[in-house]
Amino acid sequence: MAQPLYEGKAKQVFATDKSDEYIIHYKDDATAGNGAKHDQFAGKGVLNNTISCIIFEMLEAAGIKTHMIEKVNERDIRVKKVTILPLEVIVRNITAGSFCKRLGVEEGIVLDEPIFEMSYKNDDYGDPLINDDHAVALKLATRDEINFLREETLKINALLKEFFLKFNLKLVDFKIEFGKTDDGIIVLADEISPDTCRLWDVETNQKYDKDVFRQDIGDLIETYKAVLERMQTK
Ligand code: TMP
């Protein structure tokens, strides 16, 4: 098998015979706490690729520009070649995770407005939270690009919230990444899956996301399968 151009915790990126396209391959690995916890779950890559493709197709149909070209098979997608902006963009609709830990806030408070956050993608420094001025000063993006990211991300949040509600799931928070094509166009990239979102059942608040692995409170594969089943049966 060819050597990946890039290997992340859960995915590999391969060159193709087209200079402006990549193949992304989903692995079965799961990590948490910046790699402190690591395990493999047979079939996780297939589930995340399947779920993410359905979501990217929905977003494309709603007018969001993404890296997606086509799903190649269960584990691989063909995407536009982009340079990923070194920012993790996070939206919070309900308090959870690092927001609660950092600020001493209870989990589960519904926020009056979505919170837009950015982290600097840098494992050595633990992906620190940064603001717009930091991102501009570090030349991670321009002011205009950050304004675009905020607007686009809030649109994506509205679309995702409505989408998951159809399946009786509340979108608590999520992380997305953007990339820049060689033409300088910023598009949504990476993945959107239960690895990158917090999803709670509307009635019971049961967790349907990677928190079952982070917190050892459930079976990751059964949880992700349940998300996909909801998405396929409604
Ligand atoms: P956090 O509460 O740990 O900051 O996470 C917020 C959201 O971002 C949550 O849905 C999980 C997602 N996320 C990732 O996808 N990758 C990451 O590396 C981190 C820290 C969070």
GROMACS .gro file of C-alpha atoms and ligand atoms in nm:
model
  255
    1MET     CA    1   0.000   0.000   0.000
    2ALA     CA    2   0.121   0.352  -0.080
    3GLN     CA    3   0.268   0.563   0.197
    4PRO     CA    4   0.024   0.822   0.331
    5LEU     CA    5   0.113   1.189   0.281
    6TYR     CA    6  -0.019   1.246   0.628
    7GLU     CA    7  -0.132   1.022   0.910
    8GLY     CA    8  -0.354   1.150   1.187
    9LYS     CA    9  -0.498   0.976   1.491
   10ALA     CA   10  -0.804   0.841   1.308
   11LYS     CA   11  -0.733   0.895   0.937
   12GLN     CA   12  -0.469   0.876   0.664
   13VAL     CA   13  -0.441   1.106   0.363
   14PHE     CA   14  -0.311   0.970   0.031
   15ALA     CA   15  -0.207   1.140  -0.293
   16THR     CA   16  -0.393   1.040  -0.610
   17ASP     CA   17  -0.302   1.055  -0.979
   18LYS     CA   18  -0.472   1.398  -0.983
   19SER     CA   19  -0.264   1.677  -0.833
   20ASP     CA   20  -0.571   1.849  -0.686
   21GLU     CA   21  -0.735   1.548  -0.523
   22TYR     CA   22  -0.661   1.335  -0.218
   23ILE     CA   23  -0.805   1.012  -0.078
   24ILE     CA   24  -0.885   1.010   0.293
   25HIS     CA   25  -0.885   0.667   0.459
   26TYR     CA   26  -1.067   0.614   0.789
   27LYS     CA   27  -0.889   0.394   1.045
   28ASP     CA   28  -1.038   0.207   1.341
   29ASP     CA   29  -0.834   0.395   1.604
   30ALA     CA   30  -0.988   0.607   1.876
   31THR     CA   31  -0.787   0.844   2.093
   32ALA     CA   32  -0.881   1.082   2.370
   33GLY     CA   33  -0.696   1.336   2.582
   34ASN     CA   34  -0.450   1.427   2.306
   35GLY     CA   35  -0.353   1.060   2.258
   36ALA     CA   36  -0.331   0.974   2.631
   37LYS     CA   37  -0.605   0.712   2.580
   38HIS     CA   38  -0.583   0.499   2.265
   39ASP     CA   39  -0.775   0.195   2.145
   40GLN     CA   40  -0.894   0.023   1.828
   41PHE     CA   41  -1.256  -0.060   1.751
   42ALA     CA   42  -1.321  -0.289   1.453
   43GLY     CA   43  -1.555  -0.109   1.214
   44LYS     CA   44  -1.524   0.241   1.361
   45GLY     CA   45  -1.366   0.379   1.043
   46VAL     CA   46  -1.651   0.247   0.830
   47LEU     CA   47  -1.913   0.396   1.062
   48ASN     CA   48  -1.747   0.738   1.077
   49ASN     CA   49  -1.692   0.754   0.702
   50THR     CA   50  -2.054   0.655   0.636
   51ILE     CA   51  -2.194   0.905   0.888
   52SER     CA   52  -1.963   1.186   0.778
   53CYS     CA   53  -2.045   1.137   0.408
   54ILE     CA   54  -2.420   1.161   0.475
   55ILE     CA   55  -2.361   1.484   0.670
   56PHE     CA   56  -2.127   1.640   0.412
   57GLU     CA   57  -2.377   1.561   0.135
   58MET     CA   58  -2.653   1.727   0.338
   59LEU     CA   59  -2.437   2.036   0.397
   60GLU     CA   60  -2.333   2.057   0.030
   61ALA     CA   61  -2.700   2.039  -0.073
   62ALA     CA   62  -2.767   2.329   0.167
   63GLY     CA   63  -2.498   2.544   0.002
   64ILE     CA   64  -2.195   2.484   0.226
   65LYS     CA   65  -1.875   2.440   0.027
   66THR     CA   66  -1.687   2.127   0.137
   67HIS     CA   67  -1.383   1.923   0.035
   68MET     CA   68  -1.603   1.625  -0.057
   69ILE     CA   69  -1.593   1.486  -0.411
   70GLU     CA   70  -1.724   1.130  -0.365
   71LYS     CA   71  -1.734   0.832  -0.138
   72VAL     CA   72  -1.504   0.571  -0.293
   73ASN     CA   73  -1.581   0.277  -0.063
   74GLU     CA   74  -1.669   0.202   0.299
   75ARG     CA   75  -1.349   0.355   0.435
   76ASP     CA   76  -1.231   0.598   0.168
   77ILE     CA   77  -1.346   0.931   0.029
   78ARG     CA   78  -1.210   1.134  -0.257
   79VAL     CA   79  -1.168   1.498  -0.162
   80LYS     CA   80  -1.036   1.823  -0.303
   81LYS     CA   81  -0.676   1.880  -0.205
   82VAL     CA   82  -0.671   2.145   0.066
   83THR     CA   83  -0.426   2.284   0.316
   84ILE     CA   84  -0.594   2.249   0.653
   85LEU     CA   85  -0.605   2.576   0.851
   86PRO     CA   86  -0.429   2.506   1.184
   87LEU     CA   87  -0.749   2.582   1.376
   88GLU     CA   88  -1.005   2.361   1.546
   89VAL     CA   89  -1.334   2.545   1.522
   90ILE     CA   90  -1.579   2.452   1.797
   91VAL     CA   91  -1.943   2.545   1.853
   92ARG     CA   92  -2.123   2.486   2.181
   93ASN     CA   93  -2.502   2.485   2.213
   94ILE     CA   94  -2.517   2.311   2.551
   95THR     CA   95  -2.243   2.312   2.815
   96ALA     CA   96  -2.020   2.002   2.826
   97GLY     CA   97  -1.660   1.884   2.808
   98SER     CA   98  -1.370   2.125   2.838
   99PHE     CA   99  -1.604   2.424   2.873
  100CYS     CA  100  -1.736   2.282   3.202
  101LYS     CA  101  -1.392   2.173   3.325
  102ARG     CA  102  -1.224   2.503   3.246
  103LEU     CA  103  -1.494   2.734   3.378
  104GLY     CA  104  -1.645   2.530   3.660
  105VAL     CA  105  -1.983   2.516   3.490
  106GLU     CA  106  -2.236   2.234   3.522
  107GLU     CA  107  -2.291   2.007   3.222
  108GLY     CA  108  -2.618   2.037   3.030
  109ILE     CA  109  -2.698   2.409   3.049
  110VAL     CA  110  -2.866   2.519   2.726
  111LEU     CA  111  -2.684   2.833   2.609
  112ASP     CA  112  -2.883   3.140   2.499
  113GLU     CA  113  -2.660   3.173   2.192
  114PRO     CA  114  -2.412   2.932   2.037
  115ILE     CA  115  -2.052   2.985   2.149
  116PHE     CA  116  -1.789   3.001   1.874
  117GLU     CA  117  -1.442   2.889   1.985
  118MET     CA  118  -1.111   2.832   1.813
  119SER     CA  119  -0.816   2.622   1.924
  120TYR     CA  120  -0.470   2.638   1.774
  121LYS     CA  121  -0.399   2.290   1.629
  122ASN     CA  122  -0.071   2.220   1.802
  123ASP     CA  123  -0.029   1.891   1.991
  124ASP     CA  124   0.287   2.010   2.170
  125TYR     CA  125   0.086   2.283   2.342
  126GLY     CA  126  -0.235   2.076   2.385
  127ASP     CA  127  -0.438   2.260   2.115
  128PRO     CA  128  -0.479   2.580   2.323
  129LEU     CA  129  -0.793   2.790   2.306
  130ILE     CA  130  -0.726   3.117   2.122
  131ASN     CA  131  -0.925   3.423   2.020
  132ASP     CA  132  -0.948   3.609   1.687
  133ASP     CA  133  -0.660   3.842   1.772
  134HIS     CA  134  -0.432   3.550   1.860
  135ALA     CA  135  -0.515   3.375   1.532
  136VAL     CA  136  -0.442   3.691   1.331
  137ALA     CA  137  -0.122   3.764   1.526
  138LEU     CA  138   0.004   3.408   1.474
  139LYS     CA  139  -0.092   3.440   1.103
  140LEU     CA  140  -0.308   3.128   1.124
  141ALA     CA  141  -0.578   3.312   0.926
  142THR     CA  142  -0.659   3.668   0.824
  143ARG     CA  143  -0.926   3.877   0.998
  144ASP     CA  144  -1.155   3.837   0.694
  145GLU     CA  145  -1.100   3.461   0.692
  146ILE     CA  146  -1.190   3.436   1.059
  147ASN     CA  147  -1.505   3.641   1.002
  148PHE     CA  148  -1.593   3.400   0.719
  149LEU     CA  149  -1.519   3.096   0.941
  150ARG     CA  150  -1.749   3.233   1.211
  151GLU     CA  151  -2.037   3.301   0.970
  152GLU     CA  152  -1.999   2.969   0.789
  153THR     CA  153  -1.967   2.777   1.117
  154LEU     CA  154  -2.284   2.928   1.260
  155LYS     CA  155  -2.469   2.835   0.938
  156ILE     CA  156  -2.332   2.480   0.969
  157ASN     CA  157  -2.445   2.472   1.333
  158ALA     CA  158  -2.800   2.567   1.239
  159LEU     CA  159  -2.810   2.302   0.965
  160LEU     CA  160  -2.660   2.029   1.187
  161LYS     CA  161  -2.890   2.108   1.480
  162GLU     CA  162  -3.197   2.076   1.258
  163PHE     CA  163  -3.056   1.762   1.092
  164PHE     CA  164  -2.987   1.575   1.418
  165LEU     CA  165  -3.315   1.682   1.578
  166LYS     CA  166  -3.494   1.481   1.308
  167PHE     CA  167  -3.325   1.175   1.460
  168ASN     CA  168  -3.414   1.274   1.817
  169LEU     CA  169  -3.058   1.386   1.889
  170LYS     CA  170  -2.952   1.718   2.042
  171LEU     CA  171  -2.634   1.868   1.900
  172VAL     CA  172  -2.451   1.965   2.218
  173ASP     CA  173  -2.126   2.079   2.056
  174PHE     CA  174  -1.894   1.990   1.770
  175LYS     CA  175  -1.552   2.053   1.620
  176ILE     CA  176  -1.490   2.123   1.253
  177GLU     CA  177  -1.188   2.205   1.042
  178PHE     CA  178  -1.153   2.412   0.730
  179GLY     CA  179  -0.902   2.388   0.447
  180LYS     CA  180  -0.787   2.613   0.166
  181THR     CA  181  -0.774   2.496  -0.194
  182ASP     CA  182  -0.485   2.598  -0.420
  183ASP     CA  183  -0.724   2.867  -0.556
  184GLY     CA  184  -0.750   3.016  -0.206
  185ILE     CA  185  -1.109   2.905  -0.143
  186ILE     CA  186  -1.189   2.802   0.213
  187VAL     CA  187  -1.401   2.488   0.235
  188LEU     CA  188  -1.525   2.266   0.516
  189ALA     CA  189  -1.286   1.969   0.546
  190ASP     CA  190  -1.198   1.680   0.781
  191GLU     CA  191  -1.502   1.490   0.916
  192ILE     CA  192  -1.825   1.532   1.110
  193SER     CA  193  -1.909   1.219   1.308
  194PRO     CA  194  -1.974   1.102   1.666
  195ASP     CA  195  -1.595   1.143   1.710
  196THR     CA  196  -1.625   1.517   1.654
  197CYS     CA  197  -1.974   1.598   1.789
  198ARG     CA  198  -2.153   1.554   2.118
  199LEU     CA  199  -2.500   1.414   2.055
  200TRP     CA  200  -2.755   1.350   2.331
  201ASP     CA  201  -3.090   1.178   2.305
  202VAL     CA  202  -3.365   1.440   2.316
  203GLU     CA  203  -3.567   1.261   2.584
  204THR     CA  204  -3.309   1.083   2.799
  205ASN     CA  205  -2.989   1.284   2.741
  206GLN     CA  206  -2.813   0.949   2.678
  207LYS     CA  207  -2.477   1.014   2.512
  208TYR     CA  208  -2.440   0.902   2.150
  209ASP     CA  209  -2.082   1.011   2.083
  210LYS     CA  210  -1.715   0.959   2.170
  211ASP     CA  211  -1.779   1.053   2.534
  212VAL     CA  212  -1.880   0.686   2.581
  213PHE     CA  213  -1.511   0.606   2.513
  214ARG     CA  214  -1.365   0.913   2.685
  215GLN     CA  215  -1.564   0.841   3.001
  216ASP     CA  216  -1.583   0.458   2.973
  217ILE     CA  217  -1.963   0.466   2.992
  218GLY     CA  218  -2.066   0.256   2.693
  219ASP     CA  219  -1.975   0.056   2.385
  220LEU     CA  220  -1.835   0.284   2.115
  221ILE     CA  221  -1.930   0.069   1.815
  222GLU     CA  222  -2.285   0.001   1.938
  223THR     CA  223  -2.324   0.374   2.006
  224TYR     CA  224  -2.202   0.484   1.661
  225LYS     CA  225  -2.415   0.212   1.496
  226ALA     CA  226  -2.718   0.347   1.680
  227VAL     CA  227  -2.648   0.698   1.543
  228LEU     CA  228  -2.622   0.565   1.187
  229GLU     CA  229  -2.938   0.356   1.229
  230ARG     CA  230  -3.131   0.664   1.340
  231MET     CA  231  -2.996   0.855   1.038
  232GLN     CA  232  -3.101   0.576   0.802
  233THR     CA  233  -3.445   0.496   0.937
  234LYS     CA  234  -3.602   0.843   0.960
  235TMP     P1  235  -1.423   1.983   2.427
  235TMP     O1  236  -1.541   2.004   2.515
  235TMP     O2  237  -1.334   1.870   2.472
  235TMP     O3  238  -1.347   2.111   2.401
  235TMP     O4  239  -1.481   1.936   2.286
  235TMP     C1  240  -1.574   2.014   2.214
  235TMP     C2  241  -1.621   1.937   2.090
  235TMP     O5  242  -1.514   1.921   1.999
  235TMP     C3  243  -1.670   1.797   2.121
  235TMP     O6  244  -1.783   1.771   2.039
  235TMP     C4  245  -1.558   1.705   2.082
  235TMP     C5  246  -1.490   1.782   1.973
  235TMP     N1  247  -1.345   1.764   1.972
  235TMP     C6  248  -1.284   1.700   1.866
  235TMP     O7  249  -1.350   1.658   1.771
  235TMP     N2  250  -1.148   1.686   1.867
  235TMP     C7  251  -1.071   1.732   1.968
  235TMP     O8  252  -0.948   1.716   1.963
  235TMP     C8  253  -1.135   1.799   2.078
  235TMP     C9  254  -1.054   1.852   2.193
  235TMP    C10  255  -1.271   1.812   2.075
   0.00000   0.00000   0.00000
